[in-house]
Amino acid sequence: MSGAYLSLKGVGKTYAVGGKGLGRTAQKLHAVSDVSLEVERGQTLGLVGESGCGKSTLAKLIMQLEAPTEGTIHLDGEDLTQLSGAALKARRQRFQMIFQDPFAALNPRMTARAIIAEPLVNYAVGTKAERERKVQDTAAAVGLGPEHLTRFPHELSGGQCQRVGIARAVALSPDLIVADEAVSALDVSIQAQILNLIVRLKAQMGLTLIFVSHDLSVVAHVSDVVAVMYLGRIVEVGDVDSVFNAPAHPYTRTLIEATPEPTPDKRGTRAPLGGELPSPLDPPSGCAFRTRCAFAEPRCSAERPLLRPFNGPRQVACHLAQKVNDVMDAPAHG
Ligand code: SF4
C-alpha cells in the first residue's frame, strides 16, 4: 500500500436498477468503475465532470455514506471499507462533508447553534460550556455572528446556511473535508465568498480537501490535483497546471472549451462539447468517450484505455493521447 494520506484502489459502485415484477431482470448501473486515486495530506483534489459522471457517488463512497461494490479506500493507512458500527463512527470525526444544498442539509427545526453543536454533542466533546465556546469560535471562524446562532435555517440566507453547514463540518476539527458542489446552489455573488472561506479554513486547519464540482473554473481556483471523470471512470488526473493549461484527454479538452473560464487564452479555439452523456446502464464498449470523440478509431471501441503516464505529472486514459495532442497543438496553416 502507498503512503498517501487518502488512497483509493479499484473502487467501483454498481446499483441494481429495475427488475421488480414478473419476468423483469435487474440491470446493472455502473456509477463508479475502477477508480484509483491518491491524495497527499494537505492537498486539494478537484473532482470534475459533467452532471451524472459519478463524481458525487465517488464523494459518498469516500465519506462511507455508501459502501463500494469493490475496491479499497484507505485513510491514513486504514481501510475505511472494513469498518462499521462504533469503529466507523469513531473515525468519522476525522472526515466530514459539506453538502450542495445548504437548506436541505440543515434540520429546519434546529437553530444554527444547535446544528453546529450537534457533532460535538454526538461525540461527547468537552463540557456544555466548552461546547458553547467551540460553537461560538467556529461560528466566528466561518463569518457568523452571535445574532445568527439563535436563528433557524429559514431565517438565514443561502450563504449563511452554507456557513452553518461548513461550521458543522469543521466543528470536530477533522483532517479531511469532502465538499460536494458546495457553492453551485448559491447566488453567483455569494459563491466566491464561500469558496474563499473554504480555502482559508483549509489553510488554517491544515485540511485535506476533496472538492467536487462540475464547474472547472471553481476547481481550477482551489485544487492542487485534478481528476476528470467521465461515465464513472477517471480519464485524466494530474497537477492542476498540467490538466488546465495543457489538457491531454479529448474529453478534458472539450470540457475546458465548453467552460467560460478558466484558460482565457485558449477559449473559443475549439468546438464545444456536443452530444449526450451515454447511459451508465449501457456504457459504450472500449473507451466510454468514443461516441462523442472526434478522434475515435476502431481500437477505441474494442479496447478500454487505461490510465497511463503522459507528459509530466499526469495520467491519461486515451489510446491516442500523443497523436491527439500532436494534432490539436499543431500550428494552424493558411
Ligand atoms: Fe477518443 Fe479513442 Fe482516446 Fe477514447 S481512446 S478519447 S475514443 S481517441
PDB file of C-alpha atoms in Angstrom, residues 41-254:
ATOM      1  CA  ARG A  41      -2.107  15.149   3.350  1.00  0.00           C
ATOM      2  CA  GLY A  42      -2.944  18.839   2.967  1.00  0.00           C
ATOM      3  CA  GLN A  43      -3.639  18.585  -0.770  1.00  0.00           C
ATOM      4  CA  THR A  44      -6.829  19.629  -2.518  1.00  0.00           C
ATOM      5  CA  LEU A  45      -8.116  17.173  -5.101  1.00  0.00           C
ATOM      6  CA  GLY A  46     -10.649  18.611  -7.537  1.00  0.00           C
ATOM      7  CA  LEU A  47     -13.083  16.042  -8.932  1.00  0.00           C
ATOM      8  CA  VAL A  48     -14.658  17.375 -12.089  1.00  0.00           C
ATOM      9  CA  GLY A  49     -17.014  16.150 -14.798  1.00  0.00           C
ATOM     10  CA  GLU A  50     -20.479  16.623 -16.209  1.00  0.00           C
ATOM     11  CA  SER A  51     -23.602  16.019 -14.159  1.00  0.00           C
ATOM     12  CA  GLY A  52     -24.131  12.254 -13.936  1.00  0.00           C
ATOM     13  CA  CYS A  53     -20.450  11.322 -14.354  1.00  0.00           C
ATOM     14  CA  GLY A  54     -20.284   9.647 -10.933  1.00  0.00           C
ATOM     15  CA  LYS A  55     -18.303  12.269  -9.021  1.00  0.00           C
ATOM     16  CA  SER A  56     -20.935  12.752  -6.284  1.00  0.00           C
ATOM     17  CA  THR A  57     -21.252   8.980  -5.890  1.00  0.00           C
ATOM     18  CA  LEU A  58     -17.483   8.766  -5.511  1.00  0.00           C
ATOM     19  CA  ALA A  59     -17.657  11.508  -2.850  1.00  0.00           C
ATOM     20  CA  LYS A  60     -20.237   9.460  -0.932  1.00  0.00           C
ATOM     21  CA  LEU A  61     -18.060   6.351  -1.187  1.00  0.00           C
ATOM     22  CA  ILE A  62     -15.061   8.231   0.242  1.00  0.00           C
ATOM     23  CA  MET A  63     -17.301   9.501   3.050  1.00  0.00           C
ATOM     24  CA  GLN A  64     -18.577   5.958   3.696  1.00  0.00           C
ATOM     25  CA  LEU A  65     -22.134   7.192   3.211  1.00  0.00           C
ATOM     26  CA  GLU A  66     -22.374   4.335   0.727  1.00  0.00           C
ATOM     27  CA  ALA A  67     -20.375   1.111   0.571  1.00  0.00           C
ATOM     28  CA  PRO A  68     -18.353   0.490  -2.592  1.00  0.00           C
ATOM     29  CA  THR A  69     -19.178  -2.655  -4.540  1.00  0.00           C
ATOM     30  CA  GLU A  70     -15.465  -3.224  -4.983  1.00  0.00           C
ATOM     31  CA  GLY A  71     -12.113  -1.725  -4.098  1.00  0.00           C
ATOM     32  CA  THR A  72     -10.495  -0.252  -1.000  1.00  0.00           C
ATOM     33  CA  ILE A  73     -10.398   3.263   0.486  1.00  0.00           C
ATOM     34  CA  HIS A  74      -7.502   3.822   2.867  1.00  0.00           C
ATOM     35  CA  LEU A  75      -7.375   6.939   5.048  1.00  0.00           C
ATOM     36  CA  ASP A  76      -4.072   7.392   6.842  1.00  0.00           C
ATOM     37  CA  GLY A  77      -3.277   3.711   6.280  1.00  0.00           C
ATOM     38  CA  GLU A  78      -6.619   2.329   7.471  1.00  0.00           C
ATOM     39  CA  ASP A  79      -9.123   0.703   5.113  1.00  0.00           C
ATOM     40  CA  LEU A  80     -12.401   2.519   5.795  1.00  0.00           C
ATOM     41  CA  THR A  81     -14.369  -0.083   3.844  1.00  0.00           C
ATOM     42  CA  GLN A  82     -13.572  -2.636   6.547  1.00  0.00           C
ATOM     43  CA  LEU A  83     -15.031  -0.501   9.340  1.00  0.00           C
ATOM     44  CA  SER A  84     -18.588  -0.471  10.617  1.00  0.00           C
ATOM     45  CA  GLY A  85     -20.568   0.424  13.720  1.00  0.00           C
ATOM     46  CA  ALA A  86     -18.689   2.110  16.563  1.00  0.00           C
ATOM     47  CA  ALA A  87     -15.305   1.898  14.812  1.00  0.00           C
ATOM     48  CA  LEU A  88     -16.636   3.734  11.750  1.00  0.00           C
ATOM     49  CA  LYS A  89     -18.421   6.310  13.921  1.00  0.00           C
ATOM     50  CA  ALA A  90     -15.170   6.975  15.797  1.00  0.00           C
ATOM     51  CA  ARG A  91     -13.244   7.517  12.524  1.00  0.00           C
ATOM     52  CA  ARG A  92     -15.962   9.791  11.130  1.00  0.00           C
ATOM     53  CA  GLN A  93     -14.716  12.570  13.398  1.00  0.00           C
ATOM     54  CA  ARG A  94     -11.769  12.786  11.012  1.00  0.00           C
ATOM     55  CA  PHE A  95     -13.728  13.145   7.758  1.00  0.00           C
ATOM     56  CA  GLN A  96     -16.698  15.396   7.265  1.00  0.00           C
ATOM     57  CA  MET A  97     -18.769  16.601   4.327  1.00  0.00           C
ATOM     58  CA  ILE A  98     -20.091  19.921   3.044  1.00  0.00           C
ATOM     59  CA  PHE A  99     -23.258  19.379   1.012  1.00  0.00           C
ATOM     60  CA  GLN A 100     -24.555  21.059  -2.120  1.00  0.00           C
ATOM     61  CA  ASP A 101     -27.937  22.291  -0.913  1.00  0.00           C
ATOM     62  CA  PRO A 102     -27.439  24.183   2.349  1.00  0.00           C
ATOM     63  CA  PHE A 103     -31.177  24.355   3.121  1.00  0.00           C
ATOM     64  CA  ALA A 104     -31.788  20.641   2.571  1.00  0.00           C
ATOM     65  CA  ALA A 105     -28.698  19.699   4.577  1.00  0.00           C
ATOM     66  CA  LEU A 106     -29.796  21.540   7.737  1.00  0.00           C
ATOM     67  CA  ASN A 107     -32.510  20.382  10.132  1.00  0.00           C
ATOM     68  CA  PRO A 108     -35.253  23.060   9.828  1.00  0.00           C
ATOM     69  CA  ARG A 109     -36.257  22.573  13.475  1.00  0.00           C
ATOM     70  CA  MET A 110     -32.802  23.288  14.883  1.00  0.00           C
ATOM     71  CA  THR A 111     -31.170  26.663  15.446  1.00  0.00           C
ATOM     72  CA  ALA A 112     -27.774  27.378  13.921  1.00  0.00           C
ATOM     73  CA  ARG A 113     -26.271  26.997  17.413  1.00  0.00           C
ATOM     74  CA  ALA A 114     -27.808  23.509  17.857  1.00  0.00           C
ATOM     75  CA  ILE A 115     -26.738  22.447  14.345  1.00  0.00           C
ATOM     76  CA  ILE A 116     -23.102  23.466  14.884  1.00  0.00           C
ATOM     77  CA  ALA A 117     -23.121  21.890  18.376  1.00  0.00           C
ATOM     78  CA  GLU A 118     -24.700  18.604  17.199  1.00  0.00           C
ATOM     79  CA  PRO A 119     -21.463  16.783  16.205  1.00  0.00           C
ATOM     80  CA  LEU A 120     -19.817  17.961  19.454  1.00  0.00           C
ATOM     81  CA  VAL A 121     -22.739  16.534  21.428  1.00  0.00           C
ATOM     82  CA  ASN A 122     -22.751  13.301  19.385  1.00  0.00           C
ATOM     83  CA  TYR A 123     -19.089  12.722  20.167  1.00  0.00           C
ATOM     84  CA  ALA A 124     -19.386  13.962  23.771  1.00  0.00           C
ATOM     85  CA  VAL A 125     -16.701  16.585  23.238  1.00  0.00           C
ATOM     86  CA  GLY A 126     -15.966  18.687  26.341  1.00  0.00           C
ATOM     87  CA  THR A 127     -18.394  20.141  28.854  1.00  0.00           C
ATOM     88  CA  LYS A 128     -21.517  22.068  27.903  1.00  0.00           C
ATOM     89  CA  ALA A 129     -19.680  25.353  28.494  1.00  0.00           C
ATOM     90  CA  GLU A 130     -16.710  24.178  26.394  1.00  0.00           C
ATOM     91  CA  ARG A 131     -19.032  23.142  23.585  1.00  0.00           C
ATOM     92  CA  GLU A 132     -20.725  26.555  23.645  1.00  0.00           C
ATOM     93  CA  ARG A 133     -17.332  28.226  23.414  1.00  0.00           C
ATOM     94  CA  LYS A 134     -16.383  25.958  20.499  1.00  0.00           C
ATOM     95  CA  VAL A 135     -19.679  26.763  18.738  1.00  0.00           C
ATOM     96  CA  GLN A 136     -19.062  30.499  19.107  1.00  0.00           C
ATOM     97  CA  ASP A 137     -15.441  30.236  17.964  1.00  0.00           C
ATOM     98  CA  THR A 138     -16.381  28.064  14.971  1.00  0.00           C
ATOM     99  CA  ALA A 139     -19.253  30.375  14.023  1.00  0.00           C
ATOM    100  CA  ALA A 140     -16.889  33.352  14.130  1.00  0.00           C
ATOM    101  CA  ALA A 141     -14.349  31.461  12.008  1.00  0.00           C
ATOM    102  CA  VAL A 142     -16.944  30.974   9.247  1.00  0.00           C
ATOM    103  CA  GLY A 143     -18.189  34.562   9.394  1.00  0.00           C
ATOM    104  CA  LEU A 144     -21.328  34.119  11.510  1.00  0.00           C
ATOM    105  CA  GLY A 145     -22.080  36.484  14.395  1.00  0.00           C
ATOM    106  CA  PRO A 146     -23.799  35.662  17.731  1.00  0.00           C
ATOM    107  CA  GLU A 147     -27.047  37.021  16.267  1.00  0.00           C
ATOM    108  CA  HIS A 148     -27.089  34.201  13.667  1.00  0.00           C
ATOM    109  CA  LEU A 149     -26.816  31.406  16.233  1.00  0.00           C
ATOM    110  CA  THR A 150     -30.378  31.798  17.512  1.00  0.00           C
ATOM    111  CA  ARG A 151     -31.889  31.635  14.021  1.00  0.00           C
ATOM    112  CA  PHE A 152     -33.435  28.671  12.211  1.00  0.00           C
ATOM    113  CA  PRO A 153     -32.346  27.815   8.654  1.00  0.00           C
ATOM    114  CA  HIS A 154     -35.390  29.535   7.099  1.00  0.00           C
ATOM    115  CA  GLU A 155     -34.333  32.748   8.855  1.00  0.00           C
ATOM    116  CA  LEU A 156     -30.890  32.644   7.218  1.00  0.00           C
ATOM    117  CA  SER A 157     -29.779  33.413   3.652  1.00  0.00           C
ATOM    118  CA  GLY A 158     -28.367  30.663   1.407  1.00  0.00           C
ATOM    119  CA  GLY A 159     -24.833  31.846   2.053  1.00  0.00           C
ATOM    120  CA  GLN A 160     -25.414  31.964   5.826  1.00  0.00           C
ATOM    121  CA  CYS A 161     -26.900  28.438   5.726  1.00  0.00           C
ATOM    122  CA  GLN A 162     -23.813  27.185   3.899  1.00  0.00           C
ATOM    123  CA  ARG A 163     -21.623  28.872   6.536  1.00  0.00           C
ATOM    124  CA  VAL A 164     -23.584  26.938   9.190  1.00  0.00           C
ATOM    125  CA  GLY A 165     -23.041  23.720   7.191  1.00  0.00           C
ATOM    126  CA  ILE A 166     -19.316  24.463   6.966  1.00  0.00           C
ATOM    127  CA  ALA A 167     -19.155  25.253  10.695  1.00  0.00           C
ATOM    128  CA  ARG A 168     -20.822  21.921  11.460  1.00  0.00           C
ATOM    129  CA  ALA A 169     -18.328  20.141   9.191  1.00  0.00           C
ATOM    130  CA  VAL A 170     -15.247  21.679  10.844  1.00  0.00           C
ATOM    131  CA  ALA A 171     -16.508  21.751  14.458  1.00  0.00           C
ATOM    132  CA  LEU A 172     -14.829  18.414  15.248  1.00  0.00           C
ATOM    133  CA  SER A 173     -11.503  19.599  13.734  1.00  0.00           C
ATOM    134  CA  PRO A 174     -11.456  16.901  11.019  1.00  0.00           C
ATOM    135  CA  ASP A 175      -8.459  16.085   8.809  1.00  0.00           C
ATOM    136  CA  LEU A 176     -10.432  15.558   5.592  1.00  0.00           C
ATOM    137  CA  ILE A 177     -13.327  17.531   4.140  1.00  0.00           C
ATOM    138  CA  VAL A 178     -15.315  16.404   1.108  1.00  0.00           C
ATOM    139  CA  ALA A 179     -17.168  19.366  -0.431  1.00  0.00           C
ATOM    140  CA  ASP A 180     -19.786  18.199  -2.951  1.00  0.00           C
ATOM    141  CA  GLU A 181     -20.825  21.070  -5.260  1.00  0.00           C
ATOM    142  CA  ALA A 182     -20.525  23.267  -2.171  1.00  0.00           C
ATOM    143  CA  VAL A 183     -21.129  26.564  -3.981  1.00  0.00           C
ATOM    144  CA  SER A 184     -23.200  25.598  -7.019  1.00  0.00           C
ATOM    145  CA  ALA A 185     -26.585  26.159  -5.319  1.00  0.00           C
ATOM    146  CA  LEU A 186     -25.619  29.663  -4.173  1.00  0.00           C
ATOM    147  CA  ASP A 187     -26.047  33.040  -5.867  1.00  0.00           C
ATOM    148  CA  VAL A 188     -23.055  33.854  -8.035  1.00  0.00           C
ATOM    149  CA  SER A 189     -22.331  36.878  -5.835  1.00  0.00           C
ATOM    150  CA  ILE A 190     -22.000  34.597  -2.796  1.00  0.00           C
ATOM    151  CA  GLN A 191     -20.060  31.747  -4.450  1.00  0.00           C
ATOM    152  CA  ALA A 192     -16.670  33.475  -4.304  1.00  0.00           C
ATOM    153  CA  GLN A 193     -17.126  34.328  -0.602  1.00  0.00           C
ATOM    154  CA  ILE A 194     -17.908  30.724   0.341  1.00  0.00           C
ATOM    155  CA  LEU A 195     -15.146  29.402  -1.906  1.00  0.00           C
ATOM    156  CA  ASN A 196     -12.611  31.733  -0.293  1.00  0.00           C
ATOM    157  CA  LEU A 197     -13.882  30.707   3.149  1.00  0.00           C
ATOM    158  CA  ILE A 198     -13.290  27.021   2.363  1.00  0.00           C
ATOM    159  CA  VAL A 199      -9.807  27.780   1.015  1.00  0.00           C
ATOM    160  CA  ARG A 200      -8.955  29.872   4.098  1.00  0.00           C
ATOM    161  CA  LEU A 201     -10.211  27.234   6.552  1.00  0.00           C
ATOM    162  CA  LYS A 202      -8.308  24.561   4.659  1.00  0.00           C
ATOM    163  CA  ALA A 203      -5.066  26.515   5.061  1.00  0.00           C
ATOM    164  CA  GLN A 204      -5.719  27.455   8.711  1.00  0.00           C
ATOM    165  CA  MET A 205      -6.698  23.927   9.774  1.00  0.00           C
ATOM    166  CA  GLY A 206      -4.286  22.010   7.545  1.00  0.00           C
ATOM    167  CA  LEU A 207      -7.184  20.135   5.958  1.00  0.00           C
ATOM    168  CA  THR A 208      -7.048  17.700   3.104  1.00  0.00           C
ATOM    169  CA  LEU A 209      -9.862  18.669   0.731  1.00  0.00           C
ATOM    170  CA  ILE A 210     -11.804  16.801  -1.928  1.00  0.00           C
ATOM    171  CA  PHE A 211     -13.616  19.427  -3.960  1.00  0.00           C
ATOM    172  CA  VAL A 212     -16.329  18.033  -6.216  1.00  0.00           C
ATOM    173  CA  SER A 213     -17.725  20.333  -8.895  1.00  0.00           C
ATOM    174  CA  HIS A 214     -18.987  20.469 -12.464  1.00  0.00           C
ATOM    175  CA  ASP A 215     -17.518  23.991 -12.645  1.00  0.00           C
ATOM    176  CA  LEU A 216     -13.976  23.887 -13.993  1.00  0.00           C
ATOM    177  CA  SER A 217     -13.175  27.475 -13.101  1.00  0.00           C
ATOM    178  CA  VAL A 218     -14.035  26.766  -9.449  1.00  0.00           C
ATOM    179  CA  VAL A 219     -11.972  23.569  -9.450  1.00  0.00           C
ATOM    180  CA  ALA A 220      -9.020  25.351 -11.072  1.00  0.00           C
ATOM    181  CA  HIS A 221      -9.193  28.027  -8.368  1.00  0.00           C
ATOM    182  CA  VAL A 222      -8.961  25.673  -5.378  1.00  0.00           C
ATOM    183  CA  SER A 223      -7.199  22.466  -6.491  1.00  0.00           C
ATOM    184  CA  ASP A 224      -3.639  21.176  -6.377  1.00  0.00           C
ATOM    185  CA  VAL A 225      -4.533  17.997  -8.250  1.00  0.00           C
ATOM    186  CA  VAL A 226      -7.462  17.484 -10.630  1.00  0.00           C
ATOM    187  CA  ALA A 227      -9.214  14.252 -11.588  1.00  0.00           C
ATOM    188  CA  VAL A 228     -11.557  14.364 -14.582  1.00  0.00           C
ATOM    189  CA  MET A 229     -14.385  11.804 -14.546  1.00  0.00           C
ATOM    190  CA  TYR A 230     -16.382  10.502 -17.460  1.00  0.00           C
ATOM    191  CA  LEU A 231     -19.132   7.913 -17.075  1.00  0.00           C
ATOM    192  CA  GLY A 232     -17.828   6.687 -13.739  1.00  0.00           C
ATOM    193  CA  ARG A 233     -14.136   6.495 -14.653  1.00  0.00           C
ATOM    194  CA  ILE A 234     -11.143   8.780 -14.240  1.00  0.00           C
ATOM    195  CA  VAL A 235      -9.964   9.766 -17.732  1.00  0.00           C
ATOM    196  CA  GLU A 236      -7.282  12.268 -16.746  1.00  0.00           C
ATOM    197  CA  VAL A 237      -5.598  13.070 -13.454  1.00  0.00           C
ATOM    198  CA  GLY A 238      -2.683  15.337 -12.722  1.00  0.00           C
ATOM    199  CA  ASP A 239      -1.491  18.575 -11.213  1.00  0.00           C
ATOM    200  CA  VAL A 240      -3.815  21.492 -11.810  1.00  0.00           C
ATOM    201  CA  ASP A 241      -1.479  23.390 -14.154  1.00  0.00           C
ATOM    202  CA  SER A 242      -0.930  20.413 -16.457  1.00  0.00           C
ATOM    203  CA  VAL A 243      -4.598  19.489 -16.669  1.00  0.00           C
ATOM    204  CA  PHE A 244      -5.949  23.009 -17.205  1.00  0.00           C
ATOM    205  CA  ASN A 245      -3.132  24.572 -19.225  1.00  0.00           C
ATOM    206  CA  ALA A 246      -2.354  21.552 -21.392  1.00  0.00           C
ATOM    207  CA  PRO A 247      -5.326  19.152 -21.221  1.00  0.00           C
ATOM    208  CA  ALA A 248      -4.402  15.856 -22.861  1.00  0.00           C
ATOM    209  CA  HIS A 249      -7.598  13.784 -22.961  1.00  0.00           C
ATOM    210  CA  PRO A 250     -10.082  14.783 -25.696  1.00  0.00           C
ATOM    211  CA  TYR A 251     -12.832  14.947 -23.058  1.00  0.00           C
ATOM    212  CA  THR A 252     -10.839  17.296 -20.811  1.00  0.00           C
ATOM    213  CA  ARG A 253     -10.063  19.479 -23.828  1.00  0.00           C
ATOM    214  CA  THR A 254     -13.693  19.789 -24.888  1.00  0.00           C
TER     215      THR A 254
END
